[in-house]
Short mmCIF file of N, CA and C in Angstrom, two decimals:
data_model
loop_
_atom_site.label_atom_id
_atom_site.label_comp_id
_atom_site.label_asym_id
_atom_site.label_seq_id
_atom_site.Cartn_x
_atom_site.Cartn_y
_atom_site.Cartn_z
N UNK A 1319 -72.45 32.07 -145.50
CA UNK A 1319 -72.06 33.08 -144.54
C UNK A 1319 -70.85 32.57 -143.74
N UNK A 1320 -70.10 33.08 -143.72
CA UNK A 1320 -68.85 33.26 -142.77
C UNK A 1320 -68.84 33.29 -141.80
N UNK A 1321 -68.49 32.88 -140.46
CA UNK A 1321 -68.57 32.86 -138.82
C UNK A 1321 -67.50 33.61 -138.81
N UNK A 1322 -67.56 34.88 -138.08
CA UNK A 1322 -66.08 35.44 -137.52
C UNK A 1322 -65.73 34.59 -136.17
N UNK A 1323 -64.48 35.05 -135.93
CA UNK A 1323 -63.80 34.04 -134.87
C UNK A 1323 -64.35 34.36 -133.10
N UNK A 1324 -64.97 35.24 -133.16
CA UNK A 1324 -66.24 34.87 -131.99
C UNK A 1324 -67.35 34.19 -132.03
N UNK A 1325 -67.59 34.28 -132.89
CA UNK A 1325 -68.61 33.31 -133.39
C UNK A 1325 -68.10 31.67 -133.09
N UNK A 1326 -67.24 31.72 -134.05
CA UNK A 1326 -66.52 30.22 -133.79
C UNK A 1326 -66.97 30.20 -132.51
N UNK A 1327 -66.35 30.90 -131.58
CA UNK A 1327 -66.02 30.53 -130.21
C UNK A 1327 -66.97 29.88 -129.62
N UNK A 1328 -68.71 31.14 -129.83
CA UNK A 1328 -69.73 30.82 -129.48
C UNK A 1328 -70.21 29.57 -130.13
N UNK A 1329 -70.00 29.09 -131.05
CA UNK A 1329 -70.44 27.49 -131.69
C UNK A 1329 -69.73 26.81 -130.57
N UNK A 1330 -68.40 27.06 -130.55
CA UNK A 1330 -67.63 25.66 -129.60
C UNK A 1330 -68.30 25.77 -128.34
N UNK A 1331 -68.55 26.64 -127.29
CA UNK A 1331 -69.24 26.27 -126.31
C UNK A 1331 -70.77 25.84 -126.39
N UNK A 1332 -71.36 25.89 -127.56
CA UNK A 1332 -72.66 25.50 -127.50
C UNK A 1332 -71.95 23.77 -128.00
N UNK A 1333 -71.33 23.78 -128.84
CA UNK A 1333 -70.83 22.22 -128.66
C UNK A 1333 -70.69 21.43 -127.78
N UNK A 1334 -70.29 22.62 -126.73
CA UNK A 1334 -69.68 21.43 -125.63
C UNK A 1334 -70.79 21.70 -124.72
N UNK A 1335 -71.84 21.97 -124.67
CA UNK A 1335 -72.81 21.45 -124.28
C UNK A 1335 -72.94 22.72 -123.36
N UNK A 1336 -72.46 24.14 -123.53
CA UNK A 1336 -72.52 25.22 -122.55
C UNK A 1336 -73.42 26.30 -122.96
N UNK A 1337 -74.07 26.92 -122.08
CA UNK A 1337 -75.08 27.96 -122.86
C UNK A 1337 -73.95 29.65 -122.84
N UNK A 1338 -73.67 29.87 -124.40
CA UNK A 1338 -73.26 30.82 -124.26
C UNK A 1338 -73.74 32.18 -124.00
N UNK A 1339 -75.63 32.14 -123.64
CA UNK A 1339 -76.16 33.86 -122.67
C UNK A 1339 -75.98 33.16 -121.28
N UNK A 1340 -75.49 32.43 -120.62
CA UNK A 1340 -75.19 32.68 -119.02
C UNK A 1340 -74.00 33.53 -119.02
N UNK A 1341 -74.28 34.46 -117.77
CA UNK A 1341 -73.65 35.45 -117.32
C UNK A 1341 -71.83 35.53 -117.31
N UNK A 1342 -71.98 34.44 -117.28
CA UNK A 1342 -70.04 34.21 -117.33
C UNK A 1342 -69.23 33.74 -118.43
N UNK A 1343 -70.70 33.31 -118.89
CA UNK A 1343 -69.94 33.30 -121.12
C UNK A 1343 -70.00 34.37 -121.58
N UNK A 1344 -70.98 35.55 -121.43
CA UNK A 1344 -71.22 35.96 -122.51
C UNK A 1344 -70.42 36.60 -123.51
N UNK A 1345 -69.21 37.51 -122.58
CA UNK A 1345 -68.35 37.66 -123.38
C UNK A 1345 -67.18 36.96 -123.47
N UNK A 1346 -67.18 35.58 -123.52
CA UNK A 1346 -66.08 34.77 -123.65
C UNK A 1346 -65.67 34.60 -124.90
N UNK A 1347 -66.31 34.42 -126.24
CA UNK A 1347 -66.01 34.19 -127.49
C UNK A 1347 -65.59 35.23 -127.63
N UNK A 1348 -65.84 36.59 -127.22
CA UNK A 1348 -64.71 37.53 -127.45
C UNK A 1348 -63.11 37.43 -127.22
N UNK A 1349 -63.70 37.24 -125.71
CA UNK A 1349 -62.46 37.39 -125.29
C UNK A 1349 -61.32 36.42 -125.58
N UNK A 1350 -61.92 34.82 -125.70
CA UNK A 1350 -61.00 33.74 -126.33
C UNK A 1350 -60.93 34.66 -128.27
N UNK A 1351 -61.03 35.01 -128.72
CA UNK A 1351 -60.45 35.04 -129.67
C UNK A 1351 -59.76 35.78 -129.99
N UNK A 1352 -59.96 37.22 -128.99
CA UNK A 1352 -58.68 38.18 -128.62
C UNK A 1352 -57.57 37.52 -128.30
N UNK A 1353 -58.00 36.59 -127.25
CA UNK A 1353 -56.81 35.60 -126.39
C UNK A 1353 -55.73 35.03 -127.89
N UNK A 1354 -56.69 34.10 -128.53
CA UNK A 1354 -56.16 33.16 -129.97
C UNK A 1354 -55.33 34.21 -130.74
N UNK A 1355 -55.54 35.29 -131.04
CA UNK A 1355 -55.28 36.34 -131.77
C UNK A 1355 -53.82 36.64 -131.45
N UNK A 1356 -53.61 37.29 -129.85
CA UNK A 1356 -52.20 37.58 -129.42
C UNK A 1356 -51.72 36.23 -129.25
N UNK A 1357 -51.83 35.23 -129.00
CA UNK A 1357 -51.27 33.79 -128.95
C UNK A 1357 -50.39 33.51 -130.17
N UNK A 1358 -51.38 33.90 -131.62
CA UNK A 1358 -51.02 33.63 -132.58
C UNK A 1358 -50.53 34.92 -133.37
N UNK A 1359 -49.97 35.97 -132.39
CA UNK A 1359 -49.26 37.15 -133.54
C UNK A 1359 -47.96 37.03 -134.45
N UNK A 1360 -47.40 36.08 -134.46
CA UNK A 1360 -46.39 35.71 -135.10
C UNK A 1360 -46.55 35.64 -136.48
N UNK A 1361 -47.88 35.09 -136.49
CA UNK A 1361 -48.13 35.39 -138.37
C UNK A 1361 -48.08 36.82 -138.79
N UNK A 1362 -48.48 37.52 -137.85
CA UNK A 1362 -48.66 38.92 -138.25
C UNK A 1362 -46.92 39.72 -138.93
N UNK A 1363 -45.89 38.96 -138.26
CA UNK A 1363 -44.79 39.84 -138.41
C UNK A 1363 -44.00 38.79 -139.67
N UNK A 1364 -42.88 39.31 -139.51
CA UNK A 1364 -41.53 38.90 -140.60
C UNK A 1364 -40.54 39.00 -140.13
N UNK A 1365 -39.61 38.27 -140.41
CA UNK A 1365 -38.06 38.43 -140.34
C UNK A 1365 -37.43 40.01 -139.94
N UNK A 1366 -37.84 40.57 -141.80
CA UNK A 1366 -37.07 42.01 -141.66
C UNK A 1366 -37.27 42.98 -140.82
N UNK A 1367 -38.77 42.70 -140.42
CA UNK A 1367 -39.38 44.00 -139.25
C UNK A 1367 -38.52 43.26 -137.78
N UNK A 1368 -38.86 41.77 -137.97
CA UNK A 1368 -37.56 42.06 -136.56
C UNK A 1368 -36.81 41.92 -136.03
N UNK A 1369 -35.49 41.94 -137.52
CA UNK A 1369 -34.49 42.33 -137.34
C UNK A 1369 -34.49 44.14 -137.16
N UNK A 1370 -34.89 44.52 -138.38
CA UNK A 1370 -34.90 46.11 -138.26
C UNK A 1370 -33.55 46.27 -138.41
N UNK A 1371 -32.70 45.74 -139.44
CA UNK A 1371 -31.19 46.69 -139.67
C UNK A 1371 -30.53 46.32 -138.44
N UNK A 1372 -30.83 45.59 -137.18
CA UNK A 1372 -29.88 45.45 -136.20
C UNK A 1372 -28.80 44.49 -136.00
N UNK A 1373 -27.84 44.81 -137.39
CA UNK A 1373 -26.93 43.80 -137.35
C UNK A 1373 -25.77 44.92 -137.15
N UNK A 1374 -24.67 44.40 -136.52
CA UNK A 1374 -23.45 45.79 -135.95
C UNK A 1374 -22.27 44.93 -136.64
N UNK A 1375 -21.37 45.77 -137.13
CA UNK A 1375 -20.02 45.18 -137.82
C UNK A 1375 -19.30 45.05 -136.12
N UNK A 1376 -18.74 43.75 -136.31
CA UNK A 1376 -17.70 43.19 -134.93
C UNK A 1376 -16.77 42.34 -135.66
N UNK A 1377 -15.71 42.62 -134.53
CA UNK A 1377 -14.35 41.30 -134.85
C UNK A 1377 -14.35 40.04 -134.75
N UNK A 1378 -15.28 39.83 -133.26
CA UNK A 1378 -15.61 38.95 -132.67
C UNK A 1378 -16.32 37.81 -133.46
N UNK A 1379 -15.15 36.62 -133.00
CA UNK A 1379 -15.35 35.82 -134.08
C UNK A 1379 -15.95 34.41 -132.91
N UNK A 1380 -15.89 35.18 -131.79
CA UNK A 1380 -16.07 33.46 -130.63
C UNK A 1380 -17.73 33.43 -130.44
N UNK A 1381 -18.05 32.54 -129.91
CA UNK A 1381 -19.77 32.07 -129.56
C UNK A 1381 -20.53 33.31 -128.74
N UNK A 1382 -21.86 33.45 -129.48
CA UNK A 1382 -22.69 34.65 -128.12
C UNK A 1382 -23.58 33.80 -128.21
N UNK A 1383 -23.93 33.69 -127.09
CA UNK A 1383 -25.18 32.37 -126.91
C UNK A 1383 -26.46 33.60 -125.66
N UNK A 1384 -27.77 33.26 -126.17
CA UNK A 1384 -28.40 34.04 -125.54
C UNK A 1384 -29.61 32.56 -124.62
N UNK A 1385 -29.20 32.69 -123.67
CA UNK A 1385 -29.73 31.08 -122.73
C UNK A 1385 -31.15 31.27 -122.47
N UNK A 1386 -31.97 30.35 -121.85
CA UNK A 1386 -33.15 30.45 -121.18
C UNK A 1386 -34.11 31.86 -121.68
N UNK A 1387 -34.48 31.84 -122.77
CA UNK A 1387 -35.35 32.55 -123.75
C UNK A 1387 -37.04 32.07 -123.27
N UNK A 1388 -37.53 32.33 -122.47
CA UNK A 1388 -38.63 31.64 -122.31
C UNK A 1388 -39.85 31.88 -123.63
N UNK A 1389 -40.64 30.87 -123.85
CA UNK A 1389 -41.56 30.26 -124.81
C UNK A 1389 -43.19 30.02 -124.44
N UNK A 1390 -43.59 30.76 -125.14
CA UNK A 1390 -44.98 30.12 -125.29
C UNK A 1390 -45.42 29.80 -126.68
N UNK A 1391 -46.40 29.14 -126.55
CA UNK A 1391 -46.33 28.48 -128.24
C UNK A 1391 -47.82 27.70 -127.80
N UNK A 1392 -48.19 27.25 -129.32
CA UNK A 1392 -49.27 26.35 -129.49
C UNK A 1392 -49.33 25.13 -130.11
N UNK A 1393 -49.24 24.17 -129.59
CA UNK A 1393 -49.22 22.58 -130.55
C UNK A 1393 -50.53 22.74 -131.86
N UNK A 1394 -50.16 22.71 -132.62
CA UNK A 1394 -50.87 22.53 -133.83
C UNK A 1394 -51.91 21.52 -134.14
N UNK A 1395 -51.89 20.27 -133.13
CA UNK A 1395 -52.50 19.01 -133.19
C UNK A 1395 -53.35 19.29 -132.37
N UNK A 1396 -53.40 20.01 -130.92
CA UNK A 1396 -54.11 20.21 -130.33
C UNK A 1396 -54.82 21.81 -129.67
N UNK A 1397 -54.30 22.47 -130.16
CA UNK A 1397 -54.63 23.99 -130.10
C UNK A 1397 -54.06 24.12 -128.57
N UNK A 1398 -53.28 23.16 -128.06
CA UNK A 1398 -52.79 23.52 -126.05
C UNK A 1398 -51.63 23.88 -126.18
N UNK A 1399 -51.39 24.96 -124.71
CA UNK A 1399 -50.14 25.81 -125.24
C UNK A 1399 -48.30 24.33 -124.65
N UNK A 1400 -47.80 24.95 -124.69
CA UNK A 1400 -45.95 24.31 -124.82
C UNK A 1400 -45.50 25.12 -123.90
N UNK A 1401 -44.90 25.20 -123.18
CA UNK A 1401 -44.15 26.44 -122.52
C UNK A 1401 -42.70 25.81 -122.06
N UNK A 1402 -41.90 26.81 -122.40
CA UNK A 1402 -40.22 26.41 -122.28
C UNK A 1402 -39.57 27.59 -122.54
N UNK A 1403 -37.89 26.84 -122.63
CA UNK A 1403 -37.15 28.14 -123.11
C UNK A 1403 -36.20 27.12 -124.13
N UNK A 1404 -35.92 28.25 -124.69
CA UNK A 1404 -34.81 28.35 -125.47
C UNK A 1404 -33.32 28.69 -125.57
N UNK A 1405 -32.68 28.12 -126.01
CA UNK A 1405 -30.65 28.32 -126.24
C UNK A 1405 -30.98 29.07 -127.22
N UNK A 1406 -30.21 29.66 -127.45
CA UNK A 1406 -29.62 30.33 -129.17
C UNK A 1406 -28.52 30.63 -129.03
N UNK A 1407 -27.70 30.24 -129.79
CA UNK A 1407 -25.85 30.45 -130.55
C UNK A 1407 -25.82 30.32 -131.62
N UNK A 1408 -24.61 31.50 -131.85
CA UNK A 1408 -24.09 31.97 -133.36
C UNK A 1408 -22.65 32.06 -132.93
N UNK A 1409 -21.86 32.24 -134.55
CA UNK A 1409 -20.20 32.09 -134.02
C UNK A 1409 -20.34 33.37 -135.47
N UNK A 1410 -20.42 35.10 -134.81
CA UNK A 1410 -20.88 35.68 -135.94
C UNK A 1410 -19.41 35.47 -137.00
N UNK A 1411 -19.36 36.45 -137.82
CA UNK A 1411 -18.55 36.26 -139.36
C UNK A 1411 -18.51 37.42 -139.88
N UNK A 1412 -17.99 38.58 -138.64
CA UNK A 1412 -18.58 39.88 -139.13
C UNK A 1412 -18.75 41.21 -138.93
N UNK A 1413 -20.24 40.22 -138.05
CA UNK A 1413 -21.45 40.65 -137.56
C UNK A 1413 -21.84 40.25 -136.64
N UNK A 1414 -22.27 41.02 -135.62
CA UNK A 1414 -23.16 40.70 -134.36
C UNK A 1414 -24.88 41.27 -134.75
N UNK A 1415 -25.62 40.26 -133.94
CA UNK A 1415 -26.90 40.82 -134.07
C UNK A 1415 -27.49 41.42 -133.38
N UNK A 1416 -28.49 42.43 -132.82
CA UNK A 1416 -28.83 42.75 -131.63
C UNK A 1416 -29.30 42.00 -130.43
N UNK A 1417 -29.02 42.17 -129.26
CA UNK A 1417 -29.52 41.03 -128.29
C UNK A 1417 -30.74 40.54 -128.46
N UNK A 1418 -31.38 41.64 -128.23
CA UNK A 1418 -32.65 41.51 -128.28
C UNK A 1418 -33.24 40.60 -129.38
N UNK A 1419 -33.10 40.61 -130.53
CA UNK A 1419 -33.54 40.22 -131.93
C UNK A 1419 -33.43 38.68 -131.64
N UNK A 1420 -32.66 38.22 -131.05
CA UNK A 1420 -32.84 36.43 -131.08
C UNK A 1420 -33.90 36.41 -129.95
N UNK A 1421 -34.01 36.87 -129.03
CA UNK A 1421 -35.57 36.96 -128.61
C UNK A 1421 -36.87 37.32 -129.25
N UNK A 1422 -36.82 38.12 -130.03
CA UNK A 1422 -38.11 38.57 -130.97
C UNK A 1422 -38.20 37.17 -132.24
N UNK A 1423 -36.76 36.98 -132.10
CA UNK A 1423 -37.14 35.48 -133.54
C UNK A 1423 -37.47 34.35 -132.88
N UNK A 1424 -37.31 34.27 -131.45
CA UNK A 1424 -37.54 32.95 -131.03
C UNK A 1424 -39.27 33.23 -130.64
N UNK A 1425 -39.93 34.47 -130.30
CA UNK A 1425 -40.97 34.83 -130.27
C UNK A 1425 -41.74 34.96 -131.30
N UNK A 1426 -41.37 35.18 -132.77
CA UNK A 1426 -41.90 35.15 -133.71
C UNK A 1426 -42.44 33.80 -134.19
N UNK A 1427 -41.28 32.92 -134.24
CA UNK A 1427 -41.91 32.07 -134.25
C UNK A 1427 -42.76 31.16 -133.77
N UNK A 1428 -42.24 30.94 -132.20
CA UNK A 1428 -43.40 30.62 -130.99
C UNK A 1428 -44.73 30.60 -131.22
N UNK A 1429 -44.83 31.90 -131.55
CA UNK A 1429 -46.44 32.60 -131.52
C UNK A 1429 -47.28 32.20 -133.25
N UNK A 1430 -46.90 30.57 -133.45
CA UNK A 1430 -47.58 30.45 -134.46
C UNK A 1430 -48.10 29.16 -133.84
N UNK A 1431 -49.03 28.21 -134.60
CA UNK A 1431 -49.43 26.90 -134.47
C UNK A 1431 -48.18 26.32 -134.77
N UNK A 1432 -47.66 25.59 -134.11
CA UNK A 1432 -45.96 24.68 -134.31
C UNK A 1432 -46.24 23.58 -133.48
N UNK A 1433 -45.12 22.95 -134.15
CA UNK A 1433 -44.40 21.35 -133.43
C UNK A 1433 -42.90 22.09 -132.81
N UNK A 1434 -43.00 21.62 -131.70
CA UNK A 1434 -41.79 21.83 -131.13
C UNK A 1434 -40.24 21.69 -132.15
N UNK A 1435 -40.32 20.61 -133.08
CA UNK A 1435 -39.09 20.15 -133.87
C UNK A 1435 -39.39 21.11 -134.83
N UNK A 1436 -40.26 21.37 -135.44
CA UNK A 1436 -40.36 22.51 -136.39
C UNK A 1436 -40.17 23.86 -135.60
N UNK A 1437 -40.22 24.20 -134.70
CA UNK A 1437 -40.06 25.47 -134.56
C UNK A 1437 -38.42 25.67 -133.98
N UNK A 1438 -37.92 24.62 -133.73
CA UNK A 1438 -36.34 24.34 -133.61
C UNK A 1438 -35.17 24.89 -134.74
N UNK A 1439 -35.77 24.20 -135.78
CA UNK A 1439 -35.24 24.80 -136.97
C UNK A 1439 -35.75 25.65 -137.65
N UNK A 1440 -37.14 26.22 -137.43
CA UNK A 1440 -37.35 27.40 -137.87
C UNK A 1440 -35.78 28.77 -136.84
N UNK A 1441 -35.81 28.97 -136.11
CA UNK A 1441 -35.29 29.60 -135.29
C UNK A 1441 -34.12 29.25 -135.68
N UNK A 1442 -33.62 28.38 -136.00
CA UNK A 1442 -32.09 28.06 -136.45
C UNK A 1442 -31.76 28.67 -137.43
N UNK A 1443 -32.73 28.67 -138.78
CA UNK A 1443 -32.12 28.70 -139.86
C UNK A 1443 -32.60 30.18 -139.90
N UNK A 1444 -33.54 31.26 -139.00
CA UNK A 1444 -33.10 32.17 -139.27
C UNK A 1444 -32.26 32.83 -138.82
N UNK A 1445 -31.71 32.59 -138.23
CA UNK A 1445 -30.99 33.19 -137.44
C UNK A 1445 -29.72 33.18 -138.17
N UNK A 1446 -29.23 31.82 -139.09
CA UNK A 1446 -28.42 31.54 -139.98
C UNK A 1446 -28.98 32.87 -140.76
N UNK A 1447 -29.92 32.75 -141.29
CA UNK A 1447 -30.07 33.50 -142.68
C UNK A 1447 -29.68 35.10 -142.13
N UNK A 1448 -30.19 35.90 -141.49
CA UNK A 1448 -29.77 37.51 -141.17
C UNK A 1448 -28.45 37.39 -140.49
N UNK A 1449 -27.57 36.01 -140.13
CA UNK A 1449 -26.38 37.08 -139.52
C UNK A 1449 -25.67 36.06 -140.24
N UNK A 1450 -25.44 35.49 -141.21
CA UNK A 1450 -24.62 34.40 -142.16
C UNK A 1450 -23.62 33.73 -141.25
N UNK A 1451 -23.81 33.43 -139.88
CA UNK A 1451 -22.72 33.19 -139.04
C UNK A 1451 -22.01 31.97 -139.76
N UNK A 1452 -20.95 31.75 -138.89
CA UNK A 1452 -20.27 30.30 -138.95
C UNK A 1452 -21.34 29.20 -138.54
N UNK A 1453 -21.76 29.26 -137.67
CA UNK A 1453 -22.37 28.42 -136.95
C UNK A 1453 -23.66 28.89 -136.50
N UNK A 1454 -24.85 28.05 -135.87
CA UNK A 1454 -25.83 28.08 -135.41
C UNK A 1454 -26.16 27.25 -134.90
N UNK A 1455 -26.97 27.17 -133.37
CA UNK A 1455 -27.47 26.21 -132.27
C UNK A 1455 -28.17 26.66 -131.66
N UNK A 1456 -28.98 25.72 -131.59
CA UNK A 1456 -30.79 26.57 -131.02
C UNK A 1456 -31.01 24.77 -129.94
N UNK A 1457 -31.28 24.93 -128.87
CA UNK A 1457 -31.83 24.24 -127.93
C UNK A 1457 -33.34 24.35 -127.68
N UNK A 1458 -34.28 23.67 -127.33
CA UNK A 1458 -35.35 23.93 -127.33
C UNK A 1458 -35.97 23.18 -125.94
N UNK A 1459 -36.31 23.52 -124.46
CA UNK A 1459 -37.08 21.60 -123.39
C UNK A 1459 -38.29 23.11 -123.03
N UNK A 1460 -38.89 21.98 -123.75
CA UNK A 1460 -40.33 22.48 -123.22
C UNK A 1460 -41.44 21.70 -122.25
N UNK A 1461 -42.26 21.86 -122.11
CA UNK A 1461 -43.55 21.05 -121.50
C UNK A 1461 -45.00 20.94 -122.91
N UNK A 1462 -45.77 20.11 -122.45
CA UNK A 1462 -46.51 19.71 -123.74
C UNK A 1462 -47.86 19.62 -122.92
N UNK A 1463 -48.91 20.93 -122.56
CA UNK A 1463 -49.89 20.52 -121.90
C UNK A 1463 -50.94 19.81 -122.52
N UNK A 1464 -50.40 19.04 -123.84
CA UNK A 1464 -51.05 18.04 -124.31
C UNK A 1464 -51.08 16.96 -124.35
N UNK A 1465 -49.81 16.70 -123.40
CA UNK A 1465 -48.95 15.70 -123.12
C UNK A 1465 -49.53 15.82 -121.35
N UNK A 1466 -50.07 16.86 -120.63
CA UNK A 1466 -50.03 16.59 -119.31
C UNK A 1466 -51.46 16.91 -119.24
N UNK A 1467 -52.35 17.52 -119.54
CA UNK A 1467 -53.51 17.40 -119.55
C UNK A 1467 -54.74 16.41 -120.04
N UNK A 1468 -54.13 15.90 -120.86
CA UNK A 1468 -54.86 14.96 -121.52
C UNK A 1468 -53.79 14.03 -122.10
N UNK A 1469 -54.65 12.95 -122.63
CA UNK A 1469 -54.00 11.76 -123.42
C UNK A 1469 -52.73 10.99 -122.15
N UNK A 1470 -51.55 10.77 -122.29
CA UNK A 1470 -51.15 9.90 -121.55
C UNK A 1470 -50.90 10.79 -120.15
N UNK A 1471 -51.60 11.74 -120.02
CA UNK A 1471 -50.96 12.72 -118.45
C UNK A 1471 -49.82 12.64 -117.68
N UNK A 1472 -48.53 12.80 -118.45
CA UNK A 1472 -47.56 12.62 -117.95
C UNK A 1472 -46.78 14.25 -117.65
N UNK A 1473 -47.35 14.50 -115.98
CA UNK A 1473 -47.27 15.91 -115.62
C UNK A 1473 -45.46 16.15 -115.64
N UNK A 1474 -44.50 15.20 -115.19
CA UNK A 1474 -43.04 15.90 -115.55
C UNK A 1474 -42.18 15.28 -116.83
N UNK A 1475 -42.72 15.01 -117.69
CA UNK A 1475 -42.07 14.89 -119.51
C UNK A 1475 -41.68 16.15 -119.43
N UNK A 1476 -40.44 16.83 -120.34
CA UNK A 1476 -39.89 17.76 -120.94
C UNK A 1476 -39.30 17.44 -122.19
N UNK A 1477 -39.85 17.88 -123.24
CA UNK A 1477 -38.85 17.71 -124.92
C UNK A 1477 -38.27 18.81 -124.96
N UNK A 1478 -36.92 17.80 -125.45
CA UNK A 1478 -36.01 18.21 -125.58
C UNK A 1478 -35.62 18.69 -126.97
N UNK A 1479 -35.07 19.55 -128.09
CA UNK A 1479 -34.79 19.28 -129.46
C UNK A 1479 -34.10 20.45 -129.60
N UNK A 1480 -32.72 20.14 -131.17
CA UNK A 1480 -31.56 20.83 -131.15
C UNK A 1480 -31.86 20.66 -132.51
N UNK A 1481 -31.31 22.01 -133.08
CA UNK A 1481 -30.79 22.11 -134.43
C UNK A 1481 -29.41 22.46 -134.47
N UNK A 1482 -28.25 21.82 -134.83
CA UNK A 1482 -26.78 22.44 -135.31
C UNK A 1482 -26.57 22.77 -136.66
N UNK A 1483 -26.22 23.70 -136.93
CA UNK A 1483 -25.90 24.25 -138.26
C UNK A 1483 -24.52 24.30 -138.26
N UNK A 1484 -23.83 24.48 -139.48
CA UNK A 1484 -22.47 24.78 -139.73
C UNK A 1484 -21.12 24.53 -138.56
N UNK A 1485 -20.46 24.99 -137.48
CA UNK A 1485 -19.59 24.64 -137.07
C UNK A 1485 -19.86 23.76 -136.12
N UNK A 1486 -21.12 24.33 -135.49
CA UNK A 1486 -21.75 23.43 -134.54
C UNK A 1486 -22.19 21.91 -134.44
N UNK A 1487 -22.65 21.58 -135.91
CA UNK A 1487 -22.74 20.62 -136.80
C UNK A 1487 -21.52 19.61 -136.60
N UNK A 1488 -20.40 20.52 -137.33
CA UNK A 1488 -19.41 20.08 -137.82
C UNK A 1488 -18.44 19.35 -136.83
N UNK A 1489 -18.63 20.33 -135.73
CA UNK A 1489 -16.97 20.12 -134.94
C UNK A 1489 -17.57 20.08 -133.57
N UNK A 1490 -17.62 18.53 -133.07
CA UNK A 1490 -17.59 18.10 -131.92
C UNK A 1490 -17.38 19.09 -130.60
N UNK A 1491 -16.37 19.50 -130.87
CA UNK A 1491 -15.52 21.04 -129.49
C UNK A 1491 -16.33 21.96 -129.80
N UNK A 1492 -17.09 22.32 -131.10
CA UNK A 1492 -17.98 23.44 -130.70
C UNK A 1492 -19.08 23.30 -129.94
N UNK A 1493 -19.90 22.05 -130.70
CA UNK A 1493 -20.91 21.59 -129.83
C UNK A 1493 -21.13 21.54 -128.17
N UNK A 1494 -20.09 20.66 -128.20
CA UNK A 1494 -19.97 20.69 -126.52
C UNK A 1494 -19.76 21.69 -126.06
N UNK A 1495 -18.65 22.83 -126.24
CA UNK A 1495 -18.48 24.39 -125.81
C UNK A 1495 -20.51 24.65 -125.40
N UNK A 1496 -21.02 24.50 -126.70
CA UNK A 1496 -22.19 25.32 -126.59
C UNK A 1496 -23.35 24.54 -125.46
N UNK A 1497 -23.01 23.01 -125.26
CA UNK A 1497 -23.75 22.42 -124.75
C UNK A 1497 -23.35 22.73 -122.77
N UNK A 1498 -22.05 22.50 -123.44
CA UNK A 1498 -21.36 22.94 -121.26
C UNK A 1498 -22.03 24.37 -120.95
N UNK A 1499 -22.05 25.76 -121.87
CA UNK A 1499 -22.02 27.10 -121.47
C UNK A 1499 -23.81 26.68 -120.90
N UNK A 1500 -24.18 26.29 -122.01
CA UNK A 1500 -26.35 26.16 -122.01
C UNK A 1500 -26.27 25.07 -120.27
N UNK A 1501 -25.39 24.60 -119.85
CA UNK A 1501 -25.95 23.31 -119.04
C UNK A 1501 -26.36 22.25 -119.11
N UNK A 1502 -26.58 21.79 -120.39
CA UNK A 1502 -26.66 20.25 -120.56
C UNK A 1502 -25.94 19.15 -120.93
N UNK A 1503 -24.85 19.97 -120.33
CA UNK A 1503 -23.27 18.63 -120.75
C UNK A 1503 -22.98 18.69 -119.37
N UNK A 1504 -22.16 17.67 -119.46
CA UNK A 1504 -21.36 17.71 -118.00
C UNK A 1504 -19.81 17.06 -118.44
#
């Protein structure tokens, strides 16, 4: 027999030594797995649904950088959430993408079980892939409440992690352009 994911829930608090008929559990395995559920909707979607065709023909060939993207996410090692924001830059080739859409990709992916460095270049390289830009740069400083709640409790750590693709990669003056506009150059 199969445990559905309230169930789970109700095993883990009888694990941890809690009676799940007192009055203030009872519907908790529900509700934590509703909770787990929208936490983790990112599996649910794809790329193409969210882009949705929102790429626009432009001339514009210089940097659109969309800053401070805020993040929630889940460490994979420990099921505790990450919370941060995100850079994103492109140098389109074209094409512009919709504003919005580098927020829904940096949310798409977020909302899975991730490592901060993996979800860096997840976000990079799609972003490469639907708008074929020149370039791509994704910033990532988060917090690790797995890192501050438990294990070495170090309440002000922030990780930091960058993916450069193509010009950004390549050419020193872009980088920095993208690093002075984001704030972490001087």
């Amino acid at each position: 027999m199969t445990l559905s994911l309230p169930q789970h829930y109700r095993e883990i608090l009888k694990g941890l030594g809690e009676d799940p008929e007192r009055e203030g559990l009872l519907d908790t395995p529900k509700r934590a797995a509703k909770a787990m559920q929208y936490l983790c909707h990112g599996y649910e979607q794809n790329l193409d649904e969210i882009v949705n065709g929102a790429l626009f023909a432009s001339d514009n060939d210089e940097m659109v950088i969309l800053k401070d993207i805020e993040l929630y996410s889940l460490c994979e090692h420990h099921l505790l959430p990450f919370i941060g924001k995100a850079h994103v830059a492109y140098i389109p080739t074209g094409k512009v993408l919709g504003l919005s859409k580098l927020a829904r990709i940096v949310d798409m992916y977020a909302r899975r079980l991730q490592i901060q460095e993996n979800l860096t270049r997840q976000i990079a390289d799609a972003v490469q892939q639907v708008t074929q830009a020149a370039g791509v740069a994704v910033v990532i400083e988060a917090k690790h409440m797995c890192m501050m709640m438990r294990g070495v409790e170090k309440q002000n750590s922030t990780m930091n992690t960058s993916v450069m693709l193509g010009a950004f990669r390549e050419s020193n003056t872009t980088r920095m352009e993208f690093l002075q506009l984001i704030g972490r150059s001087k």
